[in-house]
CSV table of C-alpha atoms in Angstrom, one decimal:
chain,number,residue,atom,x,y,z
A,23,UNK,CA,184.8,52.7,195.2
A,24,UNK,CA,186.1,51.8,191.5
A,25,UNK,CA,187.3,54.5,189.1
A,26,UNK,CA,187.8,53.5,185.1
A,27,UNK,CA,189.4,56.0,183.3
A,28,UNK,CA,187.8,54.9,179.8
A,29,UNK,CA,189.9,57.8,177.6
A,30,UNK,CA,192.6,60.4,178.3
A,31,UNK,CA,191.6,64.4,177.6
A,32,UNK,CA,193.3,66.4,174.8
A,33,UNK,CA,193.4,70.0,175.5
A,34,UNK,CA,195.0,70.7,172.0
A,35,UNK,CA,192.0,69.0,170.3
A,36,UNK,CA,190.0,70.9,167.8
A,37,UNK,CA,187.2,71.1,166.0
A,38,UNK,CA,187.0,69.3,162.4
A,39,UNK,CA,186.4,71.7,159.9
A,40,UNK,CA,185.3,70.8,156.1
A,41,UNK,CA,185.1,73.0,153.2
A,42,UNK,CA,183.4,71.9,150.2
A,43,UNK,CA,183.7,72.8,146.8
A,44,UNK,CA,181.6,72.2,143.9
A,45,UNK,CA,181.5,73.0,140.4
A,46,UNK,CA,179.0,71.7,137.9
A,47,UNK,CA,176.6,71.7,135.5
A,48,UNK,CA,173.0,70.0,134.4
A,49,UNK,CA,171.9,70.2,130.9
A,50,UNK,CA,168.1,69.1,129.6
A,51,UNK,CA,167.4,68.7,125.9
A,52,UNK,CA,164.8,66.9,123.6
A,53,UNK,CA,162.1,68.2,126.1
A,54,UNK,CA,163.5,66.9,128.9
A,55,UNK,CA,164.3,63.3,127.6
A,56,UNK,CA,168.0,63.4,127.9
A,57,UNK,CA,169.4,64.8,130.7
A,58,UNK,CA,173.6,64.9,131.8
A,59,UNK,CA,174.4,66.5,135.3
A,60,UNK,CA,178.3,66.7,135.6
A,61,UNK,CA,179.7,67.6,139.1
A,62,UNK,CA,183.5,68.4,140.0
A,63,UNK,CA,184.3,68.4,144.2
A,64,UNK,CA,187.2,69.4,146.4
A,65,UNK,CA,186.8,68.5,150.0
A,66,UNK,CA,189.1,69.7,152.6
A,67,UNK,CA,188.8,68.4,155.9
A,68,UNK,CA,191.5,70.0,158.4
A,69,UNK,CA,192.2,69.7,161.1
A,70,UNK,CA,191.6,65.6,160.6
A,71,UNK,CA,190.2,64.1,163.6
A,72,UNK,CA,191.8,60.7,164.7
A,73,UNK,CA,191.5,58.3,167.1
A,74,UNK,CA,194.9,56.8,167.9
A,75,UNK,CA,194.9,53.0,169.4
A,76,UNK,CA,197.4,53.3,172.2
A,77,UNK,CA,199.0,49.9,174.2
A,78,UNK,CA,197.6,49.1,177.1
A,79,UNK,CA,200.2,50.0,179.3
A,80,UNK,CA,198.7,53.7,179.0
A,81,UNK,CA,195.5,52.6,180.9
A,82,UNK,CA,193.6,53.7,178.0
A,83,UNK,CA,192.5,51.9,174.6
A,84,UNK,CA,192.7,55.4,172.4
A,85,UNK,CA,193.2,59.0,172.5
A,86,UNK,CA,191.5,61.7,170.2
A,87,UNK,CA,194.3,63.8,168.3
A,88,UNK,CA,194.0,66.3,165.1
A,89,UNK,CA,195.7,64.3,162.9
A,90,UNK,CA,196.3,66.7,159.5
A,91,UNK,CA,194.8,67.0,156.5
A,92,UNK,CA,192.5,65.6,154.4
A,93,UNK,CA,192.4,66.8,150.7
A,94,UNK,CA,189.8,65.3,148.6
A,95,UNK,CA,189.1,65.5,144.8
A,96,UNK,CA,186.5,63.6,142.7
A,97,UNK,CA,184.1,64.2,139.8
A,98,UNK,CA,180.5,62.7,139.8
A,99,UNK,CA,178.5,62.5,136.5
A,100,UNK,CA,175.0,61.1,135.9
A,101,UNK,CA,173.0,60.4,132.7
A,102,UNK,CA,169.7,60.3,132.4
A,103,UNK,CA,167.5,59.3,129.4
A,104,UNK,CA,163.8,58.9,129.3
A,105,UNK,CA,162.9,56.4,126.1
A,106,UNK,CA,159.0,56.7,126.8
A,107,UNK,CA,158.1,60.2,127.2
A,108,UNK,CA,154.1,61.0,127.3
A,109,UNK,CA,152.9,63.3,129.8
A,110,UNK,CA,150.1,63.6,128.1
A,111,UNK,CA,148.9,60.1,129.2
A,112,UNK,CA,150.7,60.5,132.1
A,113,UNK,CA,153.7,57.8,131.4
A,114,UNK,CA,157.2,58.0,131.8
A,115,UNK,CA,160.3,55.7,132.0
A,116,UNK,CA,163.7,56.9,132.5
A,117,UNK,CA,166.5,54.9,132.6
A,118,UNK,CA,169.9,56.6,134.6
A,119,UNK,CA,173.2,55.9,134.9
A,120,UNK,CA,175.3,57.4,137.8
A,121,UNK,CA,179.5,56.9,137.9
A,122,UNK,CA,181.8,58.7,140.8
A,123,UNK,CA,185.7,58.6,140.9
A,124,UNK,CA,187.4,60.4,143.9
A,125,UNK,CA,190.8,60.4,145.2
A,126,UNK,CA,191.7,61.0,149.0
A,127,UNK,CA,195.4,62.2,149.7
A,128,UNK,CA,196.3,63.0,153.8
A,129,UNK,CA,198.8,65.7,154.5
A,130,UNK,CA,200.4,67.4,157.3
A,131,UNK,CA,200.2,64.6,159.5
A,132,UNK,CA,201.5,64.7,163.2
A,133,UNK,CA,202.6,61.4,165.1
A,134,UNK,CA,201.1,59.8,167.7
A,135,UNK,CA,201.1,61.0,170.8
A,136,UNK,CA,202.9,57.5,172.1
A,137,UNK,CA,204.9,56.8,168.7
A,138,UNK,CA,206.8,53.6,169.6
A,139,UNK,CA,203.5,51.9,170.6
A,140,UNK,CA,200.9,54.0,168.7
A,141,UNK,CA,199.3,53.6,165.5
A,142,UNK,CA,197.8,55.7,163.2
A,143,UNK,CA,196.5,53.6,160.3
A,144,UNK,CA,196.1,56.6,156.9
A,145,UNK,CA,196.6,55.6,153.3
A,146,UNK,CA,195.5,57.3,150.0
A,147,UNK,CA,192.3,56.1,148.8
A,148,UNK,CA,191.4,55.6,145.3
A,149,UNK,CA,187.6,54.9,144.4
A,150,UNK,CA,186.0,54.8,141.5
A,151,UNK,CA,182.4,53.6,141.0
A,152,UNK,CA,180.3,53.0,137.9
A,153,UNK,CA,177.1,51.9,138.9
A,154,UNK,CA,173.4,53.0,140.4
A,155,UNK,CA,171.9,51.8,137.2
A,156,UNK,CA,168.4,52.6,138.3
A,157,UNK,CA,165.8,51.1,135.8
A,158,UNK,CA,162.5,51.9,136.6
A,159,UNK,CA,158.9,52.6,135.1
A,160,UNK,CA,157.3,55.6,136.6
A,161,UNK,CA,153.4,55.9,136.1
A,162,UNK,CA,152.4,59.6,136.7
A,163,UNK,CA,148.8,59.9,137.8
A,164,UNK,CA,147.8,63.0,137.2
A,165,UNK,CA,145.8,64.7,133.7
A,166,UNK,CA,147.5,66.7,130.9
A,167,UNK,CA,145.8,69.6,132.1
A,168,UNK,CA,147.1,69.4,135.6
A,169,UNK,CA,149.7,72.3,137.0
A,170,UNK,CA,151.4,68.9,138.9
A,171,UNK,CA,154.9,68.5,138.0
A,172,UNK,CA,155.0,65.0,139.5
A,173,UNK,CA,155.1,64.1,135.7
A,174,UNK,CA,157.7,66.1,134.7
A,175,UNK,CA,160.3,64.3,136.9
C-alpha cells in the first residue's frame, strides 16, 4: 500500500471574490458611421488566491493560501468608423481601432506559510495595448426593405 500526499489542506482558505466596476459610454453619429465606446474599470479581487511553491522537504510541491488583494484599474476605448456606408445595397466596411491600458497593484499581502523556504512571486503590472486593428469588408445580404439588422452592424 503506497500513499502520496500530492497537496496539504488549508482550513483558513476562502473563496476568491471579484467586484467589478464599470463606467462608460458609446456614442453613434453620422448615421451610425462613426462610433466611440469609452470604458473605465475597477476590479477588486480579495481575498487573492495563491499557490505558494514550498521546498521539498515539506513533502508537498505547493499549498493554496489567500494571499491579499488585488486592485485593478484600466480604461478601454474603441473607435469605429464605417467609410462605405450603403445599406441600401446592402454594403458596409468598417474599419475599428481598439486600445486598453490597465494597472494591477497587490495589497494586503500575508507571507508564506513556510517563509524562509517559500515563495510568493507578486509584482505590479503595467499593460498597455494599442492594437485589434480589425480591417474588414462586411457584405450584408439582405434588401433595403428588410426589418434585418444584420446590416446595421
Amino acid at each position: 500500500v503506497c500513499v502520496l500526499i500530492s497537496a496539504l489542506g488549508n482550513p483558513d482558505l476562502q473563496w476568491q471574490n471579484t467586484l467589478n466596476y464599470t463606467v462608460g459610454t458609446d456614442i453613434a453619429m453620422f448615421d451610425n458611421r462613426l462610433n466611440v465606446t469609452v470604458d473605465v474599470f475597477r476590479k477588486i479581487t480579495d481575498p487573492l488566491l495563491a499557490v505558494i511553491t514550498t521546498p521539498g522537504s515539506v513533502g508537498v510541491k505547493s499549498v493554496a493560501m489567500n494571499a491579499g488583494q488585488q486592485n485593478t484599474n484600466g480604461l478601454e476605448a474603441t473607435l469605429r468608423v464605417s467609410p462605405i456606408h450603403n445599406l441600401e445595397k446592402g454594403i458596409q466596411w468598417t474599419v475599428s481601432l481598439n486600445a486598453r491600458t490597465y494597472k494591477s497593484k497587490y495589497a494586503h499581502m500575508e507571507r508564506p506559510p513556510f517563509p524562509e523556504h517559500a515563495s510568493l512571486i507578486l509584482s505590479t503590472q503595467k499593460k498597455k495595448e494599442i492594437g485589434t486593428v480589425c480591417l474588414s469588408a462586411l457584405v450584408c445580404w439582405c434588401s433595403p426593405t428588410s426589418p434585418s439588422s444584420s446590416c446595421s452592424a
